[in-house]
XYZ file of N, CA and C in Angstrom:
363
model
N 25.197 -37.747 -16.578
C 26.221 -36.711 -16.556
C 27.531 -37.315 -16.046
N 28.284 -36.451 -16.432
C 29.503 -37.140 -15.975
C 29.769 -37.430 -14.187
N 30.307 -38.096 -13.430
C 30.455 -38.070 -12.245
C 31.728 -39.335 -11.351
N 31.773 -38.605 -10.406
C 32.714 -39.632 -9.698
C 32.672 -39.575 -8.374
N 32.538 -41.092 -7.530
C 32.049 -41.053 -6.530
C 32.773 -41.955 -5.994
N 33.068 -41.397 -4.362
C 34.071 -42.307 -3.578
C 33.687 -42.812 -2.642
N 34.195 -43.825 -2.115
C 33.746 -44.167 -0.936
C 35.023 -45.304 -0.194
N 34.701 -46.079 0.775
C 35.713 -46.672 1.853
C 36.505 -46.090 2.857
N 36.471 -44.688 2.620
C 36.876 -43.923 3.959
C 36.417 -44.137 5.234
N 37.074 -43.799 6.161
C 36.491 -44.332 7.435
C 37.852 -43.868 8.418
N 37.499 -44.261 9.781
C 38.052 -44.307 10.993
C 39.678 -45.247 11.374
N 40.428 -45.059 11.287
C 41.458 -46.360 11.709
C 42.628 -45.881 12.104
N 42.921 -46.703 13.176
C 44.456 -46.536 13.981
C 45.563 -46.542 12.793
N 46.893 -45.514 12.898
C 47.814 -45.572 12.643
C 48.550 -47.318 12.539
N 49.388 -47.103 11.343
C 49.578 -48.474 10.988
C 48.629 -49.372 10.396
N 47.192 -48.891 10.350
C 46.461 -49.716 9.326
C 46.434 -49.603 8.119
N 45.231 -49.981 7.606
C 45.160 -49.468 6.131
C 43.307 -49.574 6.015
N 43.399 -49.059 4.806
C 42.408 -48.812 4.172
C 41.999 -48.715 2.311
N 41.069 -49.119 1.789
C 41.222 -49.306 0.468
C 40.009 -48.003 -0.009
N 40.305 -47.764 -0.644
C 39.339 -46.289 -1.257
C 38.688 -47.172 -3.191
N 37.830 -46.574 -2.897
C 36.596 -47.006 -4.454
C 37.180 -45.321 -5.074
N 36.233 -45.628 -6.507
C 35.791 -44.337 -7.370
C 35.528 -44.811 -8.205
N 33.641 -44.535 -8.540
C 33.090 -45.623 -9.908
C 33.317 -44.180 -9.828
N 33.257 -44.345 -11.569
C 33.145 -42.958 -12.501
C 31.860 -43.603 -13.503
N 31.478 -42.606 -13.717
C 30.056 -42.731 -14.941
C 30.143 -41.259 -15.861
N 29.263 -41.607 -17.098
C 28.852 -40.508 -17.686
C 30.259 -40.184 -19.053
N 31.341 -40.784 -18.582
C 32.601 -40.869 -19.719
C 33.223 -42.008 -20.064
N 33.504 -42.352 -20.812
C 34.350 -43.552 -21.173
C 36.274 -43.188 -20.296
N 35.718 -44.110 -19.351
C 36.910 -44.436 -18.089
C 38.235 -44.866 -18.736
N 38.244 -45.600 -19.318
C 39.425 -46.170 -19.684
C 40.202 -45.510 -20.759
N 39.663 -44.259 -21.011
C 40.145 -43.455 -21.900
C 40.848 -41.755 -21.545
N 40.982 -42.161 -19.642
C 41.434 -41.112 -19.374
C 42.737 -41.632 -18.313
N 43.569 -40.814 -17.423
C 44.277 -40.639 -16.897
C 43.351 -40.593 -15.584
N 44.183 -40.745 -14.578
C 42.825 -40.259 -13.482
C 43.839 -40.398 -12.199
N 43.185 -39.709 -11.345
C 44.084 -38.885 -10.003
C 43.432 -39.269 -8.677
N 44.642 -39.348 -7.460
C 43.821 -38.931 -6.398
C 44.091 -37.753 -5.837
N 43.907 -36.871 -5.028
C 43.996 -35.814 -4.175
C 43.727 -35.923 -3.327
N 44.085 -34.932 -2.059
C 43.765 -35.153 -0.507
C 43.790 -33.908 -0.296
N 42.806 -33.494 0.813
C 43.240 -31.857 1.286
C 42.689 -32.076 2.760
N 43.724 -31.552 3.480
C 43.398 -31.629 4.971
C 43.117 -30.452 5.442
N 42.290 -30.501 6.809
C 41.900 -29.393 7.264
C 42.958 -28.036 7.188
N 42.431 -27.321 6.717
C 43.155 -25.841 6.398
C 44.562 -25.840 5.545
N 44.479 -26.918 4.848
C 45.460 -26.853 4.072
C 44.747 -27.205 2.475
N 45.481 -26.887 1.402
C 45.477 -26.672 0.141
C 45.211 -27.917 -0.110
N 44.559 -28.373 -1.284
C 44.331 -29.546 -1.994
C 46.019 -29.950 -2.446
N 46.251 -31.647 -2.294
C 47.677 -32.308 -2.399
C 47.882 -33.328 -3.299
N 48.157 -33.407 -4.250
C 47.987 -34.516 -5.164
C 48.800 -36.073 -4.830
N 48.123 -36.802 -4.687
C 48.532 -37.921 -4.120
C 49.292 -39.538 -4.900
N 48.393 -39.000 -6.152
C 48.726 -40.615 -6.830
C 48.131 -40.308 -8.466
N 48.844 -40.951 -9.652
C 48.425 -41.108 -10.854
C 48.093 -42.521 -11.665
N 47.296 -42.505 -12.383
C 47.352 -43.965 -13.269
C 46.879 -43.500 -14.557
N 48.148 -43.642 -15.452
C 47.905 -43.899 -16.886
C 46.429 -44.809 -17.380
N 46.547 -44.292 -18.879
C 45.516 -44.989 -19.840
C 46.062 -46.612 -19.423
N 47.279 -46.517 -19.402
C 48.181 -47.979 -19.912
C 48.125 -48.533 -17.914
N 47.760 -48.050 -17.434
C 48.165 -48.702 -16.074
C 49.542 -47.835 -14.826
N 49.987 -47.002 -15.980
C 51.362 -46.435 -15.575
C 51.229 -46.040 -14.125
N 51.500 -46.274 -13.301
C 51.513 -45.276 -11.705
C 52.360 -44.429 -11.131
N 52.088 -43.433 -10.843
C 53.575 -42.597 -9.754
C 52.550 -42.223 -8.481
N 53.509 -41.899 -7.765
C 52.964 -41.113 -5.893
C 53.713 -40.459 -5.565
N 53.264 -39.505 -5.104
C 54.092 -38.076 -4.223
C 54.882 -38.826 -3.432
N 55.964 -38.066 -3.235
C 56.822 -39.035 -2.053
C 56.480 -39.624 -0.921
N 55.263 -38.763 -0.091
C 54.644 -38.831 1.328
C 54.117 -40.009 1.268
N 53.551 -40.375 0.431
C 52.948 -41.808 -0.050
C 53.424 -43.206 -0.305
N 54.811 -42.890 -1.289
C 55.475 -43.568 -1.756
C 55.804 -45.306 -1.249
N 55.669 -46.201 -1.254
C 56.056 -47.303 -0.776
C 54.934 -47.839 0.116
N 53.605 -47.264 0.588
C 52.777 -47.104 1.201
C 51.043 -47.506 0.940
N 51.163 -46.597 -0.841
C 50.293 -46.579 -1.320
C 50.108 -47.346 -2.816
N 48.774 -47.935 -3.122
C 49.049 -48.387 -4.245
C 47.373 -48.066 -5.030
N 47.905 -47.290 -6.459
C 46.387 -47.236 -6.902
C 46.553 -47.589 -8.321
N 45.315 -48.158 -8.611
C 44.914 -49.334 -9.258
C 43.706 -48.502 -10.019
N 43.594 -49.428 -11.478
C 41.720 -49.199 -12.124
C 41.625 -50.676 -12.616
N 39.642 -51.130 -12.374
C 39.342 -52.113 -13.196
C 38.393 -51.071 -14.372
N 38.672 -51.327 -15.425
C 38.499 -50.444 -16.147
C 36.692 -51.133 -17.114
N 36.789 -52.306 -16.761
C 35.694 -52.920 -16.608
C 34.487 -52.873 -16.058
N 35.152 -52.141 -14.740
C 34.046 -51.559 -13.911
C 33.754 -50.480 -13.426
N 34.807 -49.701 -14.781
C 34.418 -48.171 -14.248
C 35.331 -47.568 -12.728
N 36.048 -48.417 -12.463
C 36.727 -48.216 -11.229
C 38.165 -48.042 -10.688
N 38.143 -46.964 -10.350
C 39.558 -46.525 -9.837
C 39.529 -46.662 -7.921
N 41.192 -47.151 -7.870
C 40.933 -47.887 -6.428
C 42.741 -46.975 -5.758
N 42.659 -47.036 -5.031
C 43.965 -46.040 -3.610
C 43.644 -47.493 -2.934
N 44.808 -48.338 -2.548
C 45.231 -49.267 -0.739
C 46.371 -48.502 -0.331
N 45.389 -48.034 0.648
C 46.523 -47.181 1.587
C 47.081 -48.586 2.785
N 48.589 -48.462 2.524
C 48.311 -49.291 4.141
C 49.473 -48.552 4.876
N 49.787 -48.759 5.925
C 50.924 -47.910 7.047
C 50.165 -46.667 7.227
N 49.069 -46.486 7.374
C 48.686 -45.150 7.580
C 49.089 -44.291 8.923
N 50.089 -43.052 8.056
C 49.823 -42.440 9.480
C 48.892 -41.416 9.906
N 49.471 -40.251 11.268
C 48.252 -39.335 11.272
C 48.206 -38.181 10.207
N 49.349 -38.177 9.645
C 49.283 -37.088 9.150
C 48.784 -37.367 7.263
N 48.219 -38.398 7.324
C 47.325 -39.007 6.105
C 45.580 -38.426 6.192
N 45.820 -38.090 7.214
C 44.283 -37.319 7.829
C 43.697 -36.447 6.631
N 42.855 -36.774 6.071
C 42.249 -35.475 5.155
C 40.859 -36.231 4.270
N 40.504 -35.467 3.286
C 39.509 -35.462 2.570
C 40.314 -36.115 1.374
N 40.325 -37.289 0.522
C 40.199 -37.851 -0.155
C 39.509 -37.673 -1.711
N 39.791 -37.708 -2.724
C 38.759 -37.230 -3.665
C 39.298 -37.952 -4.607
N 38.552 -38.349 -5.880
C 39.583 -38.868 -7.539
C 39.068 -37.811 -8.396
N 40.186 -37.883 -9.079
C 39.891 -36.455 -10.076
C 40.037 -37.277 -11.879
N 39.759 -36.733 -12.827
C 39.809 -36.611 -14.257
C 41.488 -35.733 -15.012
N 42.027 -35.310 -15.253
C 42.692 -34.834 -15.678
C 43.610 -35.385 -16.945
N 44.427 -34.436 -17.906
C 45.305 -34.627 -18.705
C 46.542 -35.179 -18.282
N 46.974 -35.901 -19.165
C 47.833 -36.886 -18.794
C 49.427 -36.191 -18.108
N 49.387 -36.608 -17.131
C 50.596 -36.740 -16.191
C 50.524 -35.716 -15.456
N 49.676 -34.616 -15.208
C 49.872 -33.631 -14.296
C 49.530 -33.666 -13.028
N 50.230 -33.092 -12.583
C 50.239 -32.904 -11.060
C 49.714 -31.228 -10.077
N 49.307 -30.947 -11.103
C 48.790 -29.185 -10.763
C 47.490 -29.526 -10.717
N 46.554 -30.106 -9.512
C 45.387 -30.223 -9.089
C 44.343 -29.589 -9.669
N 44.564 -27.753 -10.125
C 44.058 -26.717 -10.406
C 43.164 -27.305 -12.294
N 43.985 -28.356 -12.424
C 43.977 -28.575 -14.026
C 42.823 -29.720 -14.194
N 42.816 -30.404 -13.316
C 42.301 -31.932 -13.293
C 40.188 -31.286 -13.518
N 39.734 -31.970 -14.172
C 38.360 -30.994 -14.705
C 37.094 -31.320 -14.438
N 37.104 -32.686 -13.394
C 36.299 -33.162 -12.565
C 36.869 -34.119 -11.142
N 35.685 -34.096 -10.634
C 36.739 -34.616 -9.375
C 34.928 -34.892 -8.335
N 35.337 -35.713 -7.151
C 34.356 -36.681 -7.079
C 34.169 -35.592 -5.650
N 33.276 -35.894 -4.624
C 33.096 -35.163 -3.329
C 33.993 -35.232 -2.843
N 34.247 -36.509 -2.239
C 35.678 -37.044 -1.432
C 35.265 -37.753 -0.481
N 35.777 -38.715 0.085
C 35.686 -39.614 1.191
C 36.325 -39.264 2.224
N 36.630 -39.084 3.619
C 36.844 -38.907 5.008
C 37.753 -39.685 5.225
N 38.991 -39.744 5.293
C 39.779 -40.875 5.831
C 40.522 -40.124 7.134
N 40.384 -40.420 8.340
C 41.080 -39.954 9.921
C 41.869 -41.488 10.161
N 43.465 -41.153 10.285
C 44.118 -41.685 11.367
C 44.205 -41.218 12.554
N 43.683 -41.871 14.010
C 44.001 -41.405 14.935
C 43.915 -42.415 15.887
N 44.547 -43.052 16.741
C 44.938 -43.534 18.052
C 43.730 -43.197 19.158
């Protein structure tokens, strides 16, 4: 079945970084667009980052200069290096499926559990 699964989240002081996975299975990967999202405690799901069929990338501003996401499309794998993390990067993590270039979370038509990523001191 189709699926997507994350992992590399974890624990780390402000100013680090961290690199995030997402094998996808069950669809031919390299034939979609694909997303990350974040939603922090009591707040709304946030769209974080895009990558074209072709490689293309954009990031929400909060991100911007910070973050970099990547696919080996070889391996089924979509990748987020977060580095400068601050606290307010705190949230649930997830990669999503969606049509090309959107940014309305609501649209994206699969999407993985999510990984745990906490900045905190």
């Amino acid at each position: 079945q189709v699926q997507l699964v994350e992992s590399g989240g974890g624990l780390v002081q402000p100013g680090g970084s961290l690199r995030l996975s997402c094998v996808a299975s069950g669809f031919t990967f390299s034939s979609y667009w694909m997303y990350w999202v974040r939603q922090a405690p009591g707040k709304g799901p946030e769209w974080v980052s895009t990558i074209g069929r072709g490689g293309s990338t954009f990031y929400a501003d909060s991100v911007k200069g910070r973050f970099s996401i990547s696919r080996d499309n070889a391996k089924n794998t979509l990748f987020l290096q977060m580095n400068s993390l601050k606290v307010e990067d705190t949230a649930l993590y997830y990669c999503a499926r969606g049509p090309p270039g959107v940014t309305d979370v609501q649209r994206y038509d699969v999407r993985g559990r999510g990984t745990q990523v906490t900045v905190s001191s």
